[in-house]
Amino acid sequence: MTPILILIFIFILGTIIGSFLNVVIYRLNSGRKIVNDSSMCMSCGHKLRWYELIPVVSYFIQGCKCRKCRSKISAQYPIVEILTGLIFVAVSVKFLPFLMFSFWLYVAYVSLYLILFSLLIVMFVYDLKHKIIPNKLVFPFIFLSFLTMVINLMLFGNIFSWVAILDILAGIIVALPFALIWLFSKGRLMGLGDAKLMMGIGWMLGI
């Protein structure tokens, strides 16, 4: 299989995951199950068939509308699917040098960062819609970011160096200004969820 075909396959896989992320965004804290619950039109309740659930393609083939009631379908669906597909490709390309060391190391790193970015996508869109970042999303992100930082230090750095110490403190350092804004404004200017998110980003990116 040529590299172009591999990237196309990865993009398609990303759009499929993006479709699932849309389900998470809509159903989180709604009382509906994330899995084992049929997808349906938000306007008329029409249960969607498999050919109405093809990522990106179904949205445009149906003219951006429900096939039954013709109500407009949110552009969020294809945007999240395409964005996820592009991020899957970008992350896969970013870690290609790891293949020189180990195929399984490459797979592990790509998988870990794809989970991190998937969580970020869901938090971003959910926050846009509801103006809140749920703990059930941000806490796993913080944990995985910290785990990523520790793995990076153990494999590629000196965990006892000053740089490593700064990376270990990065989450707290980056989150502190946001936490102070939340504290002194009593939550009027910024929610505490933003500080939690920045803690995860600090550990994900390092100082």
PDB file of C-alpha atoms in Angstrom:
ATOM      1  CA  MET A   1       0.000   0.000   0.000  1.00  0.00           C
ATOM      2  CA  THR A   2       1.419   3.392  -1.002  1.00  0.00           C
ATOM      3  CA  PRO A   3       1.899   6.175   1.592  1.00  0.00           C
ATOM      4  CA  ILE A   4      -0.919   8.213  -0.006  1.00  0.00           C
ATOM      5  CA  LEU A   5      -3.385   5.321   0.344  1.00  0.00           C
ATOM      6  CA  ILE A   6      -2.288   4.810   3.954  1.00  0.00           C
ATOM      7  CA  LEU A   7      -2.921   8.493   4.730  1.00  0.00           C
ATOM      8  CA  ILE A   8      -6.335   8.306   3.037  1.00  0.00           C
ATOM      9  CA  PHE A   9      -7.173   5.249   5.146  1.00  0.00           C
ATOM     10  CA  ILE A  10      -6.055   7.081   8.314  1.00  0.00           C
ATOM     11  CA  PHE A  11      -8.160  10.111   7.350  1.00  0.00           C
ATOM     12  CA  ILE A  12     -11.244   7.937   6.814  1.00  0.00           C
ATOM     13  CA  LEU A  13     -10.629   6.219  10.151  1.00  0.00           C
ATOM     14  CA  GLY A  14     -10.378   9.676  11.743  1.00  0.00           C
ATOM     15  CA  THR A  15     -13.726  10.750  10.285  1.00  0.00           C
ATOM     16  CA  ILE A  16     -15.328   7.610  11.713  1.00  0.00           C
ATOM     17  CA  ILE A  17     -13.901   8.417  15.150  1.00  0.00           C
ATOM     18  CA  GLY A  18     -15.041  12.017  14.613  1.00  0.00           C
ATOM     19  CA  SER A  19     -18.574  10.734  14.050  1.00  0.00           C
ATOM     20  CA  PHE A  20     -18.378   8.984  17.426  1.00  0.00           C
ATOM     21  CA  LEU A  21     -17.032  12.181  19.031  1.00  0.00           C
ATOM     22  CA  ASN A  22     -20.139  13.987  17.769  1.00  0.00           C
ATOM     23  CA  VAL A  23     -22.252  11.383  19.554  1.00  0.00           C
ATOM     24  CA  VAL A  24     -20.300  11.986  22.769  1.00  0.00           C
ATOM     25  CA  ILE A  25     -20.705  15.769  22.429  1.00  0.00           C
ATOM     26  CA  TYR A  26     -24.476  15.553  21.978  1.00  0.00           C
ATOM     27  CA  ARG A  27     -25.242  12.816  24.492  1.00  0.00           C
ATOM     28  CA  LEU A  28     -22.865  13.683  27.341  1.00  0.00           C
ATOM     29  CA  ASN A  29     -24.884  14.649  30.429  1.00  0.00           C
ATOM     30  CA  SER A  30     -28.110  14.376  28.391  1.00  0.00           C
ATOM     31  CA  GLY A  31     -29.379  11.220  30.052  1.00  0.00           C
ATOM     32  CA  ARG A  32     -28.865   9.192  26.867  1.00  0.00           C
ATOM     33  CA  LYS A  33     -26.381   6.358  26.581  1.00  0.00           C
ATOM     34  CA  ILE A  34     -23.191   7.097  24.664  1.00  0.00           C
ATOM     35  CA  VAL A  35     -23.309   3.624  23.110  1.00  0.00           C
ATOM     36  CA  ASN A  36     -26.111   1.102  22.501  1.00  0.00           C
ATOM     37  CA  ASP A  37     -28.572   3.862  21.677  1.00  0.00           C
ATOM     38  CA  SER A  38     -29.788   4.452  18.115  1.00  0.00           C
ATOM     39  CA  SER A  39     -28.882   7.693  16.366  1.00  0.00           C
ATOM     40  CA  MET A  40     -31.886   9.793  15.380  1.00  0.00           C
ATOM     41  CA  CYS A  41     -32.872  13.161  13.959  1.00  0.00           C
ATOM     42  CA  MET A  42     -32.866  15.792  16.691  1.00  0.00           C
ATOM     43  CA  SER A  43     -36.029  17.381  15.211  1.00  0.00           C
ATOM     44  CA  CYS A  44     -38.406  14.552  14.262  1.00  0.00           C
ATOM     45  CA  GLY A  45     -36.914  11.534  16.052  1.00  0.00           C
ATOM     46  CA  HIS A  46     -36.393   9.601  12.806  1.00  0.00           C
ATOM     47  CA  LYS A  47     -34.001   6.704  13.490  1.00  0.00           C
ATOM     48  CA  LEU A  48     -31.076   6.946  11.112  1.00  0.00           C
ATOM     49  CA  ARG A  49     -30.155   4.064   8.821  1.00  0.00           C
ATOM     50  CA  TRP A  50     -26.549   3.044   8.174  1.00  0.00           C
ATOM     51  CA  TYR A  51     -26.392   4.959   4.884  1.00  0.00           C
ATOM     52  CA  GLU A  52     -27.431   8.135   6.735  1.00  0.00           C
ATOM     53  CA  LEU A  53     -24.483   7.787   9.104  1.00  0.00           C
ATOM     54  CA  ILE A  54     -21.551   7.699   6.673  1.00  0.00           C
ATOM     55  CA  PRO A  55     -19.148  10.380   7.984  1.00  0.00           C
ATOM     56  CA  VAL A  56     -19.095  13.607   5.923  1.00  0.00           C
ATOM     57  CA  VAL A  57     -20.596  11.899   2.824  1.00  0.00           C
ATOM     58  CA  SER A  58     -24.155  11.413   4.145  1.00  0.00           C
ATOM     59  CA  TYR A  59     -24.345  15.037   5.303  1.00  0.00           C
ATOM     60  CA  PHE A  60     -23.704  16.449   1.827  1.00  0.00           C
ATOM     61  CA  ILE A  61     -25.618  13.773  -0.126  1.00  0.00           C
ATOM     62  CA  GLN A  62     -28.722  14.587   1.949  1.00  0.00           C
ATOM     63  CA  GLY A  63     -28.293  18.302   1.244  1.00  0.00           C
ATOM     64  CA  CYS A  64     -27.400  19.016   4.895  1.00  0.00           C
ATOM     65  CA  LYS A  65     -30.959  18.052   5.890  1.00  0.00           C
ATOM     66  CA  CYS A  66     -32.834  15.165   7.494  1.00  0.00           C
ATOM     67  CA  ARG A  67     -34.150  12.779   4.814  1.00  0.00           C
ATOM     68  CA  LYS A  68     -37.553  12.555   6.524  1.00  0.00           C
ATOM     69  CA  CYS A  69     -38.491  15.973   7.950  1.00  0.00           C
ATOM     70  CA  ARG A  70     -35.991  18.040   5.885  1.00  0.00           C
ATOM     71  CA  SER A  71     -34.874  20.001   8.952  1.00  0.00           C
ATOM     72  CA  LYS A  72     -31.350  21.405   8.711  1.00  0.00           C
ATOM     73  CA  ILE A  73     -28.567  19.261  10.205  1.00  0.00           C
ATOM     74  CA  SER A  74     -25.909  21.114  12.195  1.00  0.00           C
ATOM     75  CA  ALA A  75     -22.650  21.786  10.337  1.00  0.00           C
ATOM     76  CA  GLN A  76     -20.934  20.601  13.507  1.00  0.00           C
ATOM     77  CA  TYR A  77     -21.178  17.009  12.250  1.00  0.00           C
ATOM     78  CA  PRO A  78     -18.980  17.276   9.136  1.00  0.00           C
ATOM     79  CA  ILE A  79     -16.678  19.884  10.710  1.00  0.00           C
ATOM     80  CA  VAL A  80     -15.825  17.633  13.669  1.00  0.00           C
ATOM     81  CA  GLU A  81     -15.474  14.606  11.382  1.00  0.00           C
ATOM     82  CA  ILE A  82     -13.152  16.372   8.921  1.00  0.00           C
ATOM     83  CA  LEU A  83     -11.143  18.009  11.727  1.00  0.00           C
ATOM     84  CA  THR A  84     -10.666  14.655  13.449  1.00  0.00           C
ATOM     85  CA  GLY A  85      -9.602  13.046  10.163  1.00  0.00           C
ATOM     86  CA  LEU A  86      -7.011  15.780   9.552  1.00  0.00           C
ATOM     87  CA  ILE A  87      -5.674  15.498  13.111  1.00  0.00           C
ATOM     88  CA  PHE A  88      -5.366  11.716  12.740  1.00  0.00           C
ATOM     89  CA  VAL A  89      -3.261  12.247   9.615  1.00  0.00           C
ATOM     90  CA  ALA A  90      -1.151  15.001  11.222  1.00  0.00           C
ATOM     91  CA  VAL A  91      -0.380  12.965  14.352  1.00  0.00           C
ATOM     92  CA  SER A  92       0.440   9.867  12.293  1.00  0.00           C
ATOM     93  CA  VAL A  93       2.902  11.869  10.175  1.00  0.00           C
ATOM     94  CA  LYS A  94       4.374  13.715  13.174  1.00  0.00           C
ATOM     95  CA  PHE A  95       5.571  10.496  14.825  1.00  0.00           C
ATOM     96  CA  LEU A  96       6.889   8.777  11.695  1.00  0.00           C
ATOM     97  CA  PRO A  97      10.533   9.094  12.943  1.00  0.00           C
ATOM     98  CA  PHE A  98       9.584   6.732  15.800  1.00  0.00           C
ATOM     99  CA  LEU A  99       9.349   3.923  13.247  1.00  0.00           C
ATOM    100  CA  MET A 100      13.160   3.922  13.143  1.00  0.00           C
ATOM    101  CA  PHE A 101      13.147   2.725  16.769  1.00  0.00           C
ATOM    102  CA  SER A 102      10.114   0.473  17.002  1.00  0.00           C
ATOM    103  CA  PHE A 103       6.807  -0.075  15.214  1.00  0.00           C
ATOM    104  CA  TRP A 104       5.036  -0.663  18.521  1.00  0.00           C
ATOM    105  CA  LEU A 105       6.529   2.492  20.043  1.00  0.00           C
ATOM    106  CA  TYR A 106       5.119   4.381  17.057  1.00  0.00           C
ATOM    107  CA  VAL A 107       1.689   2.791  17.491  1.00  0.00           C
ATOM    108  CA  ALA A 108       1.706   3.500  21.245  1.00  0.00           C
ATOM    109  CA  TYR A 109       2.628   7.180  20.836  1.00  0.00           C
ATOM    110  CA  VAL A 110       0.194   7.772  17.987  1.00  0.00           C
ATOM    111  CA  SER A 111      -2.621   6.090  19.941  1.00  0.00           C
ATOM    112  CA  LEU A 112      -1.890   8.096  23.094  1.00  0.00           C
ATOM    113  CA  TYR A 113      -1.825  11.439  21.306  1.00  0.00           C
ATOM    114  CA  LEU A 114      -4.924  10.620  19.259  1.00  0.00           C
ATOM    115  CA  ILE A 115      -6.807   9.985  22.505  1.00  0.00           C
ATOM    116  CA  LEU A 116      -5.545  13.308  23.880  1.00  0.00           C
ATOM    117  CA  PHE A 117      -6.612  15.210  20.775  1.00  0.00           C
ATOM    118  CA  SER A 118      -9.975  13.428  20.690  1.00  0.00           C
ATOM    119  CA  LEU A 119     -10.621  14.570  24.252  1.00  0.00           C
ATOM    120  CA  LEU A 120      -9.581  18.113  23.297  1.00  0.00           C
ATOM    121  CA  ILE A 121     -11.985  18.144  20.347  1.00  0.00           C
ATOM    122  CA  VAL A 122     -14.910  16.999  22.489  1.00  0.00           C
ATOM    123  CA  MET A 123     -14.078  19.513  25.249  1.00  0.00           C
ATOM    124  CA  PHE A 124     -13.701  22.347  22.734  1.00  0.00           C
ATOM    125  CA  VAL A 125     -17.040  21.784  21.008  1.00  0.00           C
ATOM    126  CA  TYR A 126     -18.879  20.939  24.247  1.00  0.00           C
ATOM    127  CA  ASP A 127     -17.541  24.140  25.823  1.00  0.00           C
ATOM    128  CA  LEU A 128     -18.694  26.171  22.799  1.00  0.00           C
ATOM    129  CA  LYS A 129     -22.198  24.719  23.108  1.00  0.00           C
ATOM    130  CA  HIS A 130     -22.661  24.668  26.886  1.00  0.00           C
ATOM    131  CA  LYS A 131     -19.962  27.027  28.275  1.00  0.00           C
ATOM    132  CA  ILE A 132     -18.611  24.323  30.579  1.00  0.00           C
ATOM    133  CA  ILE A 133     -15.841  21.709  30.497  1.00  0.00           C
ATOM    134  CA  PRO A 134     -17.096  18.519  32.202  1.00  0.00           C
ATOM    135  CA  ASN A 135     -14.855  16.874  34.797  1.00  0.00           C
ATOM    136  CA  LYS A 136     -15.479  13.462  33.204  1.00  0.00           C
ATOM    137  CA  LEU A 137     -13.562  14.771  30.170  1.00  0.00           C
ATOM    138  CA  VAL A 138     -10.926  17.050  31.665  1.00  0.00           C
ATOM    139  CA  PHE A 139      -9.764  14.687  34.432  1.00  0.00           C
ATOM    140  CA  PRO A 140      -8.879  11.852  32.002  1.00  0.00           C
ATOM    141  CA  PHE A 141      -7.136  14.466  29.833  1.00  0.00           C
ATOM    142  CA  ILE A 142      -5.065  15.674  32.793  1.00  0.00           C
ATOM    143  CA  PHE A 143      -4.133  12.117  33.756  1.00  0.00           C
ATOM    144  CA  LEU A 144      -3.139  11.105  30.216  1.00  0.00           C
ATOM    145  CA  SER A 145      -1.181  14.339  29.726  1.00  0.00           C
ATOM    146  CA  PHE A 146       0.768  13.727  32.933  1.00  0.00           C
ATOM    147  CA  LEU A 147       1.376  10.119  31.874  1.00  0.00           C
ATOM    148  CA  THR A 148       2.618  11.321  28.468  1.00  0.00           C
ATOM    149  CA  MET A 149       5.010  13.759  30.111  1.00  0.00           C
ATOM    150  CA  VAL A 150       6.432  11.043  32.382  1.00  0.00           C
ATOM    151  CA  ILE A 151       6.879   8.625  29.466  1.00  0.00           C
ATOM    152  CA  ASN A 152       8.634  11.312  27.410  1.00  0.00           C
ATOM    153  CA  LEU A 153      11.029  12.057  30.258  1.00  0.00           C
ATOM    154  CA  MET A 154      11.775   8.388  30.894  1.00  0.00           C
ATOM    155  CA  LEU A 155      12.414   7.583  27.221  1.00  0.00           C
ATOM    156  CA  PHE A 156      13.988  10.736  25.861  1.00  0.00           C
ATOM    157  CA  GLY A 157      15.143  12.894  28.756  1.00  0.00           C
ATOM    158  CA  ASN A 158      16.798  12.992  32.138  1.00  0.00           C
ATOM    159  CA  ILE A 159      14.102  12.869  34.765  1.00  0.00           C
ATOM    160  CA  PHE A 160      16.485  14.410  37.330  1.00  0.00           C
ATOM    161  CA  SER A 161      17.452  17.460  35.227  1.00  0.00           C
ATOM    162  CA  TRP A 162      16.182  21.015  35.724  1.00  0.00           C
ATOM    163  CA  VAL A 163      14.345  20.807  32.392  1.00  0.00           C
ATOM    164  CA  ALA A 164      12.535  17.713  33.616  1.00  0.00           C
ATOM    165  CA  ILE A 165      11.608  19.429  36.879  1.00  0.00           C
ATOM    166  CA  LEU A 166      10.168  22.364  34.922  1.00  0.00           C
ATOM    167  CA  ASP A 167       8.182  19.970  32.736  1.00  0.00           C
ATOM    168  CA  ILE A 168       6.821  18.244  35.843  1.00  0.00           C
ATOM    169  CA  LEU A 169       5.777  21.655  37.193  1.00  0.00           C
ATOM    170  CA  ALA A 170       4.499  22.828  33.786  1.00  0.00           C
ATOM    171  CA  GLY A 171       0.899  21.824  34.458  1.00  0.00           C
ATOM    172  CA  ILE A 172       0.734  23.858  37.657  1.00  0.00           C
ATOM    173  CA  ILE A 173       2.670  26.803  36.190  1.00  0.00           C
ATOM    174  CA  VAL A 174       0.418  27.082  33.130  1.00  0.00           C
ATOM    175  CA  ALA A 175      -2.808  26.547  35.084  1.00  0.00           C
ATOM    176  CA  LEU A 176      -2.018  28.993  37.912  1.00  0.00           C
ATOM    177  CA  PRO A 177      -2.892  32.278  36.099  1.00  0.00           C
ATOM    178  CA  PHE A 178      -6.232  30.833  34.972  1.00  0.00           C
ATOM    179  CA  ALA A 179      -6.966  29.565  38.486  1.00  0.00           C
ATOM    180  CA  LEU A 180      -6.196  33.005  39.930  1.00  0.00           C
ATOM    181  CA  ILE A 181      -8.526  34.702  37.425  1.00  0.00           C
ATOM    182  CA  TRP A 182     -11.256  32.252  38.433  1.00  0.00           C
ATOM    183  CA  LEU A 183     -10.546  32.814  42.145  1.00  0.00           C
ATOM    184  CA  PHE A 184     -10.424  36.614  42.191  1.00  0.00           C
ATOM    185  CA  SER A 185     -13.350  37.069  39.792  1.00  0.00           C
ATOM    186  CA  LYS A 186     -15.352  34.470  41.736  1.00  0.00           C
ATOM    187  CA  GLY A 187     -15.983  32.614  38.500  1.00  0.00           C
ATOM    188  CA  ARG A 188     -17.430  35.590  36.611  1.00  0.00           C
ATOM    189  CA  LEU A 189     -14.558  35.969  34.115  1.00  0.00           C
ATOM    190  CA  MET A 190     -13.508  32.352  33.772  1.00  0.00           C
ATOM    191  CA  GLY A 191     -14.583  28.932  34.962  1.00  0.00           C
ATOM    192  CA  LEU A 192     -12.357  26.591  36.931  1.00  0.00           C
ATOM    193  CA  GLY A 193     -12.604  24.130  34.056  1.00  0.00           C
ATOM    194  CA  ASP A 194     -10.282  26.376  32.031  1.00  0.00           C
ATOM    195  CA  ALA A 195      -7.586  26.090  34.702  1.00  0.00           C
ATOM    196  CA  LYS A 196      -7.970  22.303  34.757  1.00  0.00           C
ATOM    197  CA  LEU A 197      -7.733  22.207  30.966  1.00  0.00           C
ATOM    198  CA  MET A 198      -4.567  24.324  31.000  1.00  0.00           C
ATOM    199  CA  MET A 199      -3.016  21.995  33.569  1.00  0.00           C
ATOM    200  CA  GLY A 200      -3.439  19.145  31.111  1.00  0.00           C
ATOM    201  CA  ILE A 201      -2.123  21.222  28.211  1.00  0.00           C
ATOM    202  CA  GLY A 202       0.896  22.259  30.286  1.00  0.00           C
ATOM    203  CA  TRP A 203       1.834  18.618  30.867  1.00  0.00           C
ATOM    204  CA  MET A 204       0.988  17.661  27.287  1.00  0.00           C
ATOM    205  CA  LEU A 205       3.285  20.293  25.753  1.00  0.00           C
ATOM    206  CA  GLY A 206       5.864  20.807  28.496  1.00  0.00           C
ATOM    207  CA  ILE A 207       7.168  24.108  29.751  1.00  0.00           C
TER     208      ILE A 207
END
